[in-house]
Coordinates of C-alpha atoms and ligand atoms in Angstrom, one line a residue:
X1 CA -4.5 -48.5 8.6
X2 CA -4.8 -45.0 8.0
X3 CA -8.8 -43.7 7.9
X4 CA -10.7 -43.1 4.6
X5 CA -10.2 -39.6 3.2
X6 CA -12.5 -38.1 0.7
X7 CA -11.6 -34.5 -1.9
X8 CA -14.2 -32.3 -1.2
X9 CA -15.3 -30.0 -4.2
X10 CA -17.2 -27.8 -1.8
X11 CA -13.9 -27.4 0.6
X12 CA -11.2 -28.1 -1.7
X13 CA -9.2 -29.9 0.9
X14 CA -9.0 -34.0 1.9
X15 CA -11.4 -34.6 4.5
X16 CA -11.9 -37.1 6.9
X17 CA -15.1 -39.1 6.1
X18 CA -17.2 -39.7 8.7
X19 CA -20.8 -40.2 7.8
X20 CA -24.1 -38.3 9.2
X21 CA -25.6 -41.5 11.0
X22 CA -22.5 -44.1 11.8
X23 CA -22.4 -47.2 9.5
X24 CA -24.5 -45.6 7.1
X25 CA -23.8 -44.1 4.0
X26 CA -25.6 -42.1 1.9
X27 CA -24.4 -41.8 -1.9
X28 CA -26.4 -39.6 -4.6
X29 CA -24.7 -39.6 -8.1
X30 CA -26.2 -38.3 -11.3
X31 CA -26.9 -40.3 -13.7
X32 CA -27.6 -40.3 -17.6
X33 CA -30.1 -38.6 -19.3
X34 CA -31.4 -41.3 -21.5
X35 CA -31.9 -39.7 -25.2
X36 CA -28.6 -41.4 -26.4
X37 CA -26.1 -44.5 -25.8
X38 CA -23.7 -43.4 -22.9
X39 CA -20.4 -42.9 -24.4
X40 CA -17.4 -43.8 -22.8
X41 CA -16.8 -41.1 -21.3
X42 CA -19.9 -41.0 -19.6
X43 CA -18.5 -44.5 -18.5
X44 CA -15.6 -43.7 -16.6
X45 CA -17.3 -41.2 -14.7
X46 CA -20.2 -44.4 -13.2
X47 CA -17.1 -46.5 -12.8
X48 CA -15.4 -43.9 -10.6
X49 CA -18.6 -44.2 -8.8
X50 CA -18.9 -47.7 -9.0
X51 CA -15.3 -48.3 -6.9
X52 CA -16.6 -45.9 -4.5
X53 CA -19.8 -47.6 -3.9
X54 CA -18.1 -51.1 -3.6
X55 CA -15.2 -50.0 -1.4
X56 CA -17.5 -47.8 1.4
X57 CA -19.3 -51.7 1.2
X58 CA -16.0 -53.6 1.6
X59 CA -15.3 -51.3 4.8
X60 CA -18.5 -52.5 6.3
X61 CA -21.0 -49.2 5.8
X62 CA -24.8 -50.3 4.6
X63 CA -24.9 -48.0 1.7
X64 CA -28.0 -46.3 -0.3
X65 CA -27.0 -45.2 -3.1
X66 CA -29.3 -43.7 -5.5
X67 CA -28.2 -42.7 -9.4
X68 CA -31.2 -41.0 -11.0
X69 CA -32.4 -41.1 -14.6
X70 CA -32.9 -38.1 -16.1
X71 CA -36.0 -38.4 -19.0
X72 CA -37.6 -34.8 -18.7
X73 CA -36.1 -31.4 -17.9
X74 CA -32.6 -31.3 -19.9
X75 CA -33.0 -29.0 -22.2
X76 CA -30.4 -28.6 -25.6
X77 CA -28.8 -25.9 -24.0
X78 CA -28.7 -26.2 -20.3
X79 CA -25.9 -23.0 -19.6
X80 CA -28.4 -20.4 -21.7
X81 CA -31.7 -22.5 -20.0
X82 CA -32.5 -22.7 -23.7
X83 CA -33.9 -25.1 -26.7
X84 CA -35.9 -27.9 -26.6
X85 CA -36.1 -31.0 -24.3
X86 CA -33.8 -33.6 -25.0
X87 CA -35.8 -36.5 -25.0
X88 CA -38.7 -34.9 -26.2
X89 CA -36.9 -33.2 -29.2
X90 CA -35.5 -37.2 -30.1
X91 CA -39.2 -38.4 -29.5
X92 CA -40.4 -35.7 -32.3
X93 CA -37.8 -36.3 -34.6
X94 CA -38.2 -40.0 -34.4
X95 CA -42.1 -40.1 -34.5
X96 CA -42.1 -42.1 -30.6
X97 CA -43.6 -42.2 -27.3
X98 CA -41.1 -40.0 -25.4
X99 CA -40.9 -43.0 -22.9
X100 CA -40.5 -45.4 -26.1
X101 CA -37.0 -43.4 -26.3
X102 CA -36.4 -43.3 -22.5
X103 CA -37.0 -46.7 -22.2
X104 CA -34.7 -47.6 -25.0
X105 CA -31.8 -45.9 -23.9
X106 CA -32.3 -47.3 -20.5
X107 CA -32.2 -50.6 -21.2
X108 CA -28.9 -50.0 -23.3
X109 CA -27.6 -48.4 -20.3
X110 CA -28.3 -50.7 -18.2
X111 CA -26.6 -53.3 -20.7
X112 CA -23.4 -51.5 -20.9
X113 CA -23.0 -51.0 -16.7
X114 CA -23.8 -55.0 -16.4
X115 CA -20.8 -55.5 -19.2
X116 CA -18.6 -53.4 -17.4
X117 CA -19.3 -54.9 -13.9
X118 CA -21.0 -51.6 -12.8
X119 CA -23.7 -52.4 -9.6
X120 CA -27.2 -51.5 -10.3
X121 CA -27.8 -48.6 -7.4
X122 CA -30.1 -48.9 -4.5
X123 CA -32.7 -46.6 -6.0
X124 CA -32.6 -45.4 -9.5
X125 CA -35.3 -42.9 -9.6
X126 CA -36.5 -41.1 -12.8
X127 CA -37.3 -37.3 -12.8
X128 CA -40.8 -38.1 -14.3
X129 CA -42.1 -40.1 -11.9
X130 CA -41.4 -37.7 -9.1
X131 CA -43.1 -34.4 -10.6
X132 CA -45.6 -33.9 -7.3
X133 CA -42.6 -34.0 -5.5
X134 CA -40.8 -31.7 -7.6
X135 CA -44.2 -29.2 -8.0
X136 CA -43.8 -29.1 -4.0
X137 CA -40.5 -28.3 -4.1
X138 CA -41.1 -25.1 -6.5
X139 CA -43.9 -24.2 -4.1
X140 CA -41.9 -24.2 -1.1
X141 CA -38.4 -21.8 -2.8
X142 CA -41.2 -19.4 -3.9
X143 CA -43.1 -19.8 -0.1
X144 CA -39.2 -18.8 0.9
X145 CA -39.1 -15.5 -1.5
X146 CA -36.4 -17.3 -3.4
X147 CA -38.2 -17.9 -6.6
X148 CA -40.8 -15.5 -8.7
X149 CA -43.0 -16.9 -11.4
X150 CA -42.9 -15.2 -15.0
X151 CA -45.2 -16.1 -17.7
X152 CA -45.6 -19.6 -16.3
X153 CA -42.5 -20.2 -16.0
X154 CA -40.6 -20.1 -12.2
X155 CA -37.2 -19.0 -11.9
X156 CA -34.6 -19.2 -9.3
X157 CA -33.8 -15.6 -7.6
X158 CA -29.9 -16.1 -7.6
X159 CA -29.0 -12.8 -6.5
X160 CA -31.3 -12.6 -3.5
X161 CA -30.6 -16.4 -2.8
X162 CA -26.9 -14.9 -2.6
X163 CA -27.7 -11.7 -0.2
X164 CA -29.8 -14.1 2.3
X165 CA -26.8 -16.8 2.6
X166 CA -23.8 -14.0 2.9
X167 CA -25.1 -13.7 6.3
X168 CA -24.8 -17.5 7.1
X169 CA -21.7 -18.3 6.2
X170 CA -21.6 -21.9 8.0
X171 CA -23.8 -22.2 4.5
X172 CA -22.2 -23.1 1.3
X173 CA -22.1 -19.7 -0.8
X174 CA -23.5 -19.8 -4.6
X175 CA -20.3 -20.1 -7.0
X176 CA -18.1 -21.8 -3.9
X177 CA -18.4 -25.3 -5.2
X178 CA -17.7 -24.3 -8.9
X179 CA -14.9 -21.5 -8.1
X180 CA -17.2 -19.1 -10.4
X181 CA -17.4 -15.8 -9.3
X182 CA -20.5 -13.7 -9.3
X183 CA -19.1 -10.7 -10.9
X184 CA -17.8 -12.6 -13.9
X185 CA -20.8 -14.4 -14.0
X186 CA -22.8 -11.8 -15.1
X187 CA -20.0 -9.7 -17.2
X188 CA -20.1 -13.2 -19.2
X189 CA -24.0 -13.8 -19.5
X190 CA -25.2 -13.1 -22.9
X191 CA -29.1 -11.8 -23.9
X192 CA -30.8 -15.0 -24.7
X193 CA -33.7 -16.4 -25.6
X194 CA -36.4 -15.8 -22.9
X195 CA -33.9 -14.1 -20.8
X196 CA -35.9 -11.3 -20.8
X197 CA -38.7 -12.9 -18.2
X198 CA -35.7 -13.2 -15.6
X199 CA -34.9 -10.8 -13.1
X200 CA -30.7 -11.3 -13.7
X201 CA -29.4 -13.2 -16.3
X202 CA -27.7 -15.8 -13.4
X203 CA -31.3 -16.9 -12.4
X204 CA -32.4 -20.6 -13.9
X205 CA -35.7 -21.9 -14.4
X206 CA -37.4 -24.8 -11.7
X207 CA -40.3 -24.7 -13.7
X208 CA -40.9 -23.8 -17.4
X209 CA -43.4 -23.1 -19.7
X210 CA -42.3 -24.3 -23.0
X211 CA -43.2 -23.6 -26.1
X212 CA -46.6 -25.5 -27.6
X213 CA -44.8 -28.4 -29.6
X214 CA -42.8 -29.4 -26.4
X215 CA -44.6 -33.1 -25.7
X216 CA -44.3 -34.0 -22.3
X217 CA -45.9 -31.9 -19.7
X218 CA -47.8 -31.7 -16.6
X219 CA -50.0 -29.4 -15.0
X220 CA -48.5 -27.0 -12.2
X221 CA -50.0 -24.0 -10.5
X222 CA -48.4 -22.1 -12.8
X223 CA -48.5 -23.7 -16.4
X224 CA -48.9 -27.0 -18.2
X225 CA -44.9 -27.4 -18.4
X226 CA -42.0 -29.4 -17.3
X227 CA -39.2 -29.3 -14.2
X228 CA -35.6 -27.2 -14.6
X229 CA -33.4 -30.1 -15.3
X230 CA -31.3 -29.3 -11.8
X231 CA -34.6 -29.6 -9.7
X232 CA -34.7 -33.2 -10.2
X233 CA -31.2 -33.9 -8.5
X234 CA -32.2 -31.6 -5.1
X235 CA -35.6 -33.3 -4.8
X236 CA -35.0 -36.8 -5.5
X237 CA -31.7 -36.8 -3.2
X238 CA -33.6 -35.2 -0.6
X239 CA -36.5 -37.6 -0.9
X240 CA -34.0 -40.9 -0.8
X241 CA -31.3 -39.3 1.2
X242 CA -32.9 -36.9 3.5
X243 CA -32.2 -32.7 3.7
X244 CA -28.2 -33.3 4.3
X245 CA -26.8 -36.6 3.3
X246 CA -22.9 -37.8 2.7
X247 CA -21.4 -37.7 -1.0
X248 CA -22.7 -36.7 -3.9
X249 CA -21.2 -37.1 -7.3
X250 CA -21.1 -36.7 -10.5
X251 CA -18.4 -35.3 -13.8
X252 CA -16.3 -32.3 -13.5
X253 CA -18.6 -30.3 -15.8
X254 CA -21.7 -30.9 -13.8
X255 CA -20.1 -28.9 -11.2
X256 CA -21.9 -25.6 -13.1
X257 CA -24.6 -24.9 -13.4
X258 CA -25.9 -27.9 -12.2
X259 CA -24.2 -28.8 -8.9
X260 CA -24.4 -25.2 -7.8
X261 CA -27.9 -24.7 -8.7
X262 CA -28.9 -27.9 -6.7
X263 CA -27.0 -26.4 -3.6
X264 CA -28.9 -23.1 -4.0
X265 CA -32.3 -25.3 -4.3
X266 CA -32.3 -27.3 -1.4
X267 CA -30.8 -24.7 0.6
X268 CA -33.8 -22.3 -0.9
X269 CA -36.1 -25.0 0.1
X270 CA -35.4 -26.2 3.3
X271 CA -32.3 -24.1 4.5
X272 CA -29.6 -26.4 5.0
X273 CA -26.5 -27.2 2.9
X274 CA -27.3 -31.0 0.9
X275 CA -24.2 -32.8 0.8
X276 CA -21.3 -33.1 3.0
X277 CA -18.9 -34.6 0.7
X278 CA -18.7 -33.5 -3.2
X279 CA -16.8 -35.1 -5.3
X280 CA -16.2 -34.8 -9.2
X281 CA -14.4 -37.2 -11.5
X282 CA -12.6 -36.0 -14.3
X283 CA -13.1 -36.3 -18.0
X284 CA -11.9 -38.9 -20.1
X285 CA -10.3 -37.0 -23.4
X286 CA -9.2 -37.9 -26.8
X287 CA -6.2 -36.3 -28.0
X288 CA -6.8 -34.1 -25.2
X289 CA -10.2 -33.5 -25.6
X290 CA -13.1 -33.7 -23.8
X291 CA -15.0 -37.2 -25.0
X292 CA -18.1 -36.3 -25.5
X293 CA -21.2 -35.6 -28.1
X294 CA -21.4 -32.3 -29.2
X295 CA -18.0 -32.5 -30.4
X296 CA -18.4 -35.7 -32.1
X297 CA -15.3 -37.3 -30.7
X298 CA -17.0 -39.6 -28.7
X299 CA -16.3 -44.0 -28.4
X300 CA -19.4 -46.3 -27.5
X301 CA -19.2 -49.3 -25.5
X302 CA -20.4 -51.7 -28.5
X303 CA -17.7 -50.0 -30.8
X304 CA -14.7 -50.4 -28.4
X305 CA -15.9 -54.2 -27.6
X306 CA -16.3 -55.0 -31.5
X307 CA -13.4 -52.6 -32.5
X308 CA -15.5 -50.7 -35.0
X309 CA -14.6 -47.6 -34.6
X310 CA -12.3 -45.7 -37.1
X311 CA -9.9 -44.5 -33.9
X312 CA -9.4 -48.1 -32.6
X313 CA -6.9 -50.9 -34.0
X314 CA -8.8 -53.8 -32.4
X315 CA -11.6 -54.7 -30.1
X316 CA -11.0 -54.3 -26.5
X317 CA -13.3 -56.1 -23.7
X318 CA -15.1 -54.6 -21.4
X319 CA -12.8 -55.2 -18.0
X320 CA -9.6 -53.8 -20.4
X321 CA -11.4 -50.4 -20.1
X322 CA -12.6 -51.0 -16.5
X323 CA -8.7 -51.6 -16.1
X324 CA -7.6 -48.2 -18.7
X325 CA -10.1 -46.2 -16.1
X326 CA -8.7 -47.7 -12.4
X327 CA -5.4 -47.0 -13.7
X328 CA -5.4 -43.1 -13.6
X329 CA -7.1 -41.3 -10.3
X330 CA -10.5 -40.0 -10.7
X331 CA -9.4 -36.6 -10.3
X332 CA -7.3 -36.6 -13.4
X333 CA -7.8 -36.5 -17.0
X334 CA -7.2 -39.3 -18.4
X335 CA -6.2 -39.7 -22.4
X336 CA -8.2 -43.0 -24.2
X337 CA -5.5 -44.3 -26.2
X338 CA -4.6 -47.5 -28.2
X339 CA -1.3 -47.8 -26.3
X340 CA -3.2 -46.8 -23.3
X341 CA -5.9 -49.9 -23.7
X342 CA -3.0 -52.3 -24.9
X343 CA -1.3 -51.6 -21.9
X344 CA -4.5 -52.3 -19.7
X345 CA -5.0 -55.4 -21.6
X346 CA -1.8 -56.7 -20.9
X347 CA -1.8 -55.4 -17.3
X348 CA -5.3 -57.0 -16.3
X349 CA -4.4 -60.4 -17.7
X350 CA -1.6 -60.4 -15.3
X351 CA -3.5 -59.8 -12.7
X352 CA -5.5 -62.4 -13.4
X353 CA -3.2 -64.8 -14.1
X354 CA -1.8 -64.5 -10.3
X355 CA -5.4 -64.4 -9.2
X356 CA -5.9 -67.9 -10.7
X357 CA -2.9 -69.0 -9.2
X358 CA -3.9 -68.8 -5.7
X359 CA -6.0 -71.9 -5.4
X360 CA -2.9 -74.0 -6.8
X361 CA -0.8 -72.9 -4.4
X362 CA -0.1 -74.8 -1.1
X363 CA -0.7 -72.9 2.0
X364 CA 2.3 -72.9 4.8
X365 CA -0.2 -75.1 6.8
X366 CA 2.1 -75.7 9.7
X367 CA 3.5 -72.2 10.2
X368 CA 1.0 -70.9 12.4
X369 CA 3.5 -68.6 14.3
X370 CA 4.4 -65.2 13.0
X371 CA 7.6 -65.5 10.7
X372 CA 9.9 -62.7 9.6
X373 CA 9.4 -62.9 6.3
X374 CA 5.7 -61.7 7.1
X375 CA 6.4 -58.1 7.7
X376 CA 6.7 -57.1 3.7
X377 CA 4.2 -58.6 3.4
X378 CA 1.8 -57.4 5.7
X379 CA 3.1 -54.0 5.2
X380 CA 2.2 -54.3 1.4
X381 CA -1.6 -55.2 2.5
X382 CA -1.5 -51.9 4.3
X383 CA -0.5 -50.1 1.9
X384 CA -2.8 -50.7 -0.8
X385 CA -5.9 -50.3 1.4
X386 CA -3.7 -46.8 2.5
X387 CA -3.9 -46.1 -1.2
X388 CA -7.7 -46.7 -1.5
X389 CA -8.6 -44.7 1.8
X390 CA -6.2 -41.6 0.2
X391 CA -9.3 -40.5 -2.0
X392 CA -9.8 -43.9 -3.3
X393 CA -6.5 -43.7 -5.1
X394 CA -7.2 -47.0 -7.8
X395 CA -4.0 -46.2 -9.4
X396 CA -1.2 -46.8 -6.7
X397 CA -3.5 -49.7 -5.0
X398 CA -3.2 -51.5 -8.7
X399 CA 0.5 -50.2 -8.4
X400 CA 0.4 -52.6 -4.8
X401 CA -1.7 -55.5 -6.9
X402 CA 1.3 -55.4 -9.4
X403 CA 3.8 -56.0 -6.4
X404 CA 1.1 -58.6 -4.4
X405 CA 1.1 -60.4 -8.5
X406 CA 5.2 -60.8 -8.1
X407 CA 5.3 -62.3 -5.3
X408 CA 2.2 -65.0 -5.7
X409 CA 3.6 -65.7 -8.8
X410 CA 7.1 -66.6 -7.0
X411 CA 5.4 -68.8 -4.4
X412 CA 3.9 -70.4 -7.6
X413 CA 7.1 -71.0 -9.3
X414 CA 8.9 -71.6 -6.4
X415 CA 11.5 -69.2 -6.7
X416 CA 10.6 -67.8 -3.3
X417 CA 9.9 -70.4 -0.8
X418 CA 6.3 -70.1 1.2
X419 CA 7.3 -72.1 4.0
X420 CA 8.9 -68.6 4.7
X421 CA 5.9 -67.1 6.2
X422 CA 3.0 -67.8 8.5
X423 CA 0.1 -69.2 7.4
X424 CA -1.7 -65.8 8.7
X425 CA 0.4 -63.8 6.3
X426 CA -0.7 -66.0 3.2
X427 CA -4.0 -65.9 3.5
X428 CA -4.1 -61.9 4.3
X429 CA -1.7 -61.9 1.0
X430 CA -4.6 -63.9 -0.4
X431 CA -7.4 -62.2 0.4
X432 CA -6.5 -58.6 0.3
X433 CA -5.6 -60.1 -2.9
X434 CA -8.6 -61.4 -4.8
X435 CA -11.1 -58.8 -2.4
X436 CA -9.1 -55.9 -4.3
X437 CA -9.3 -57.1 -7.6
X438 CA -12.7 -58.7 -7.6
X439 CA -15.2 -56.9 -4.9
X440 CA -13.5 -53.7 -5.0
X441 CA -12.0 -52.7 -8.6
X442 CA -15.1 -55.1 -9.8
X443 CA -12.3 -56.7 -12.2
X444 CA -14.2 -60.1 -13.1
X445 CA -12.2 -62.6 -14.7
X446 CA -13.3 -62.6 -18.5
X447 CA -11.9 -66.1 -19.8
X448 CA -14.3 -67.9 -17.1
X449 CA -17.2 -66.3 -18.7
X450 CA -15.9 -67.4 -22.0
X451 CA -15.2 -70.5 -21.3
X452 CA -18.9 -70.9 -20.0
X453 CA -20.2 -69.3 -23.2
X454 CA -18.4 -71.5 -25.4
X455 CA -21.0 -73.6 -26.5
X456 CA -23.0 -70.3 -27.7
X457 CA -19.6 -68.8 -29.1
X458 CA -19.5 -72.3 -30.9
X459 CA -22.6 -72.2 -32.4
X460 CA -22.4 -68.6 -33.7
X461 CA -19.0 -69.0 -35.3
X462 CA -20.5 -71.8 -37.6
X463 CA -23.3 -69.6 -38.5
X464 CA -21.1 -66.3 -39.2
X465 CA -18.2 -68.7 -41.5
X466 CA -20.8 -70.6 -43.0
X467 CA -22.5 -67.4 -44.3
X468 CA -18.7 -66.6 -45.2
X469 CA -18.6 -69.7 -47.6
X470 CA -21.8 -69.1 -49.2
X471 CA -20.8 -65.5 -49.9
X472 CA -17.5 -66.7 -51.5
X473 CA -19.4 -69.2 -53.4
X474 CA -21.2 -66.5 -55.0
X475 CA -18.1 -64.6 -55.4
X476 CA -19.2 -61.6 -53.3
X477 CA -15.8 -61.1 -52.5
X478 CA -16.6 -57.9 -50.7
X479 CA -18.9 -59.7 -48.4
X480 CA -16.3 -62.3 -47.7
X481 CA -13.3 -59.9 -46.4
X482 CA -15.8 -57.7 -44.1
X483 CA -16.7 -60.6 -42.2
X484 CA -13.0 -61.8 -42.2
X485 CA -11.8 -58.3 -41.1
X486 CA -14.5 -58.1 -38.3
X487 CA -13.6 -61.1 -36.9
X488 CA -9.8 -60.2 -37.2
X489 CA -10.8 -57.3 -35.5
X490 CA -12.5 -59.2 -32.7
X491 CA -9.2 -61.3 -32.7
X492 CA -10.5 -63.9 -34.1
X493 CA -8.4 -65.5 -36.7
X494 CA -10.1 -66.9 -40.2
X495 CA -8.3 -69.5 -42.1
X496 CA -9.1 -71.2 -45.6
X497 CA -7.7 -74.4 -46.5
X498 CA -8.5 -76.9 -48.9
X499 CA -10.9 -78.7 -45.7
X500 CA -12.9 -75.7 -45.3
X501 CA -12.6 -72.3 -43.2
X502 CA -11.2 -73.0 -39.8
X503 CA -10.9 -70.3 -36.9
X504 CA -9.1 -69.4 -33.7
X505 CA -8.4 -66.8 -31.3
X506 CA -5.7 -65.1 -32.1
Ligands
AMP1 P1 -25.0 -36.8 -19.2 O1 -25.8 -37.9 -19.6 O2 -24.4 -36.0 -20.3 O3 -25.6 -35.9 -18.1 O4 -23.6 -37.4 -18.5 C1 -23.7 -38.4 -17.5 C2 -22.4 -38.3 -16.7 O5 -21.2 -38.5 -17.5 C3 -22.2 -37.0 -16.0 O6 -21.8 -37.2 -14.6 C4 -21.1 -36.3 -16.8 O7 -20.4 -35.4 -16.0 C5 -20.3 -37.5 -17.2 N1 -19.4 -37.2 -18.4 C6 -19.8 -36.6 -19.5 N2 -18.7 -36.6 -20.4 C7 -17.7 -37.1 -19.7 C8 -16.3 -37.4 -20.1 N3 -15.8 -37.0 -21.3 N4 -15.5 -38.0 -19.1 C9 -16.0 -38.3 -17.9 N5 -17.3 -38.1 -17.6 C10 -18.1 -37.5 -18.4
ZN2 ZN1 -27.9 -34.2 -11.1

């Protein structure tokens, strides 16, 4: 089997992965900032994250892996270092605690990972509760001449963070990770709001002083204000993961400024590079582009499950987009779709379908010698672990799954005969089998859960249809066809007949 190899941002090359401590890995990857559902998007980018956590666990390494919340410190704009706090500004607007909203939004996250299989990390630290640490960390850049204080406010000394590490070059240089280069950097940098306390327009805030109606805020030695939104990241990796740790992870557009100003912060802190490994996953796009807020083009996870929203023709379940995602590598975009989510639908049920077929099928029992028929096979197992340790390549290992899926389902039928080959070789078929599907793409099979919720599904389906009749009784035929067309949208077919409304699954 050929060794796992990881894409490193930071190198741009396929490296070998080899961990700092052996059988240990350590795994930062940053998570949401909870003033908002996640939107798909955001989803593909903790799936990515997910496969990796469950696949360095299938190998055998005892992994921590911390995803952070973020609840303080991102502010509106985060390129400029300007506006208000995110969660802050939703707390004002919406006349609640500030933890009120971070608490909502957590929960819902935490509600959408469970319904897409997603593991809960090891530690899932928020920025708020680690401000001592975060003070400390401020202290310790300025104690290194790396950071000056302005109007309570402390910013990050870019370009004389850049003059120190040109003369250590075994140290990751600011704008490597990113590809940005200095001189454009600051050709492009625009007078902004407060810029004016900064030495050079590329320096960022670690600690600010915001403005009086900002709502959270804790006392510092240098104001009664809040962290810099990439501080967080640098000191609660550190704190989890120690001053150099394995992979870190996150979207393609966290790579700047946010990636690169946490490299220059814990190197400006305790003077070694953070993170051996960085990798980035691309963005999921609609017609090409970028899925996400600002631009309004965005998908949640209750709208695709219910088929709600305007840009989909049905409701698709939650392991249908696990499946859209594994399908396409983590490095490329990756177009959401009808046809694209049809095809995964169709795709994961046939996966499925094999998987279910392995208990009926009657092991070669006797053949405990090597046959040689066993050599596709076996080569086949190879290959789609070969796939996953190529930069955990999801799309050609599904590619093997599809091949794995013919052949179990021509044992099953017969058409090729499993006396063929050894008992070994079926149950390696068997196991790489359901390990890859089930532990490592965390594809769970959906119809089993249905099947055990029936009694619930049942129960609500009288509810919803008898509210259906009453409506029709009063002739509120609008009421009537909305719940009809939700349900048809749910697949869930409504028919009236002279015994009453009857349903099924389409
Ligand atoms: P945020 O809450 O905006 O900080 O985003 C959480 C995570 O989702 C980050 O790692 C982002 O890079 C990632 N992300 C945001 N938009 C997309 C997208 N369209 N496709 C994939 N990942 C995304
Ligand atoms: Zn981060």
């Amino acid at each position: 089997m050929q060794p796992l190899k990881i894409y490193n941002t930071l190198t741009r090359q396929k490296e070998l992965f080899a961990p700092v401590t052996p059988l240990h890995v350590g795994m930062y990857v940053c998570g949401p900032t909870v003033y908002n559902y996640v939107h798909l998007g955001n989803c593909r980018t903790f799936i990515t994250f997910d496969v990796v956590f469950r696949y360095l666990k299938h190998i055998g390494y005892k992994v921590r892996y911390v995803r952070n919340i973020t609840d303080v410190g991102h502010l509106e704009d985060e390129v400029a270092g300007a506006g208000e706090d995110r969660i802050g500004k939703k707390a004002r607007l919406e006349n609640l605690e500030p933890m009120e909203v971070v608490q909502h939004y957590s929960n819902a996250f935490h509600d959408t990972m469970d319904a897409l299989n997603v593991l809960r990390p090891s530690i899932e630290p928020q920025a708020s509760g680690h401000i001592v640490e975060q003070i400390e960390c401020v202290q310790q850049i300025i104690n290194n001449g790396f950071a000056y204080e302005a109007n309570g406010s402390v910013y990050f000394d870019v370009l004389k963070f850049i003059d120190a590490t040109k003369k250590q070059p075994n140290l990751p240089q600011y704008g490597q990770l990113s590809g940005k280069i200095i001189d454009d950097l600051l050709a492009g940098s625009r007078d902004l709001d407060g810029q004016d306390e900064k030495r050079s327009p590329l320096d960022f805030a670690i600690w600010k002083n915001p403005p009086p109606e900002h709502l959270m805020r804790w006392n510092s030695p240098w104001s009664n204000g809040i962290p810099g939104w990439h501080l967080e990241c640098s000191v609660m990796s550190q704190k989890y993961l120690g001053d150099t740790f394995d992979i870190h992870g996150g979207g393609m557009d966290l790579k700047f400024p946010h990636h690169e100003c946490e490299i220059a912060q814990s190197i400006g802190s305790c003077g070694k590079s953070p993170v051996n490994y960085w990798m980035h996953a691309n963005m999921l796009t609609v017609d090409g582009a970028k899925m996400s807020k600002s631009l309004g083009n965005f998908i949640l996870p209750t709208e695709l499950f219910a088929g709600t929203h305007p840009l989909l023709s049905q409701a698709y379940s939650p392991m249908t987009l696990r499946f859209a995602f594994l399908q396409a590598h983590y490095s490329s975009t990756l177009d959401l779709s009808n046809e694209a989510l049809q095809a995964a639908e169709k795709g994961y049920k046939r996966l499925l379908n094999s998987l279910n077929l392995l208990p009926k099928i009657a092991p070669p029992q006797q053949n405990t010698q090597p046959m040689p028929a066993d050599e596709e096979l076996n080569a086949l197992c190879q290959q789609c672990y070969n796939h996953i340790n190529d930069d955990f390549n999801t799309a050609m290992a599904l590619a093997d799954l599809f091949e794995m899926s013919s052949k179990i389902n021509a044992y099953y039928n017969q058409q090729a005969p499993i006396a063929k080959i050894s008992l070994a070789a079926w149950q390696q078929l068997s196991h790489t089998y359901r390990h890859f599907i089930t532990d490592i793409l965390g594809l769970k099979d959906e119809t089993t859960t249905n099947a055990a919720n029936n009694g619930i599904t049942e129960g609500l389906m009288e509810l919803v249809l008898q509210l259906r009749t009453e409506a029709r009784t009063r002739k509120d035929w609008t009421t009537s066809d909305i719940i009809r067309d939700r349900l048809n949208n749910l697949k869930i077919q409504v028919k009236d007949g002279k015994e009453g409304t009857t349903w099924s699954l389409a």
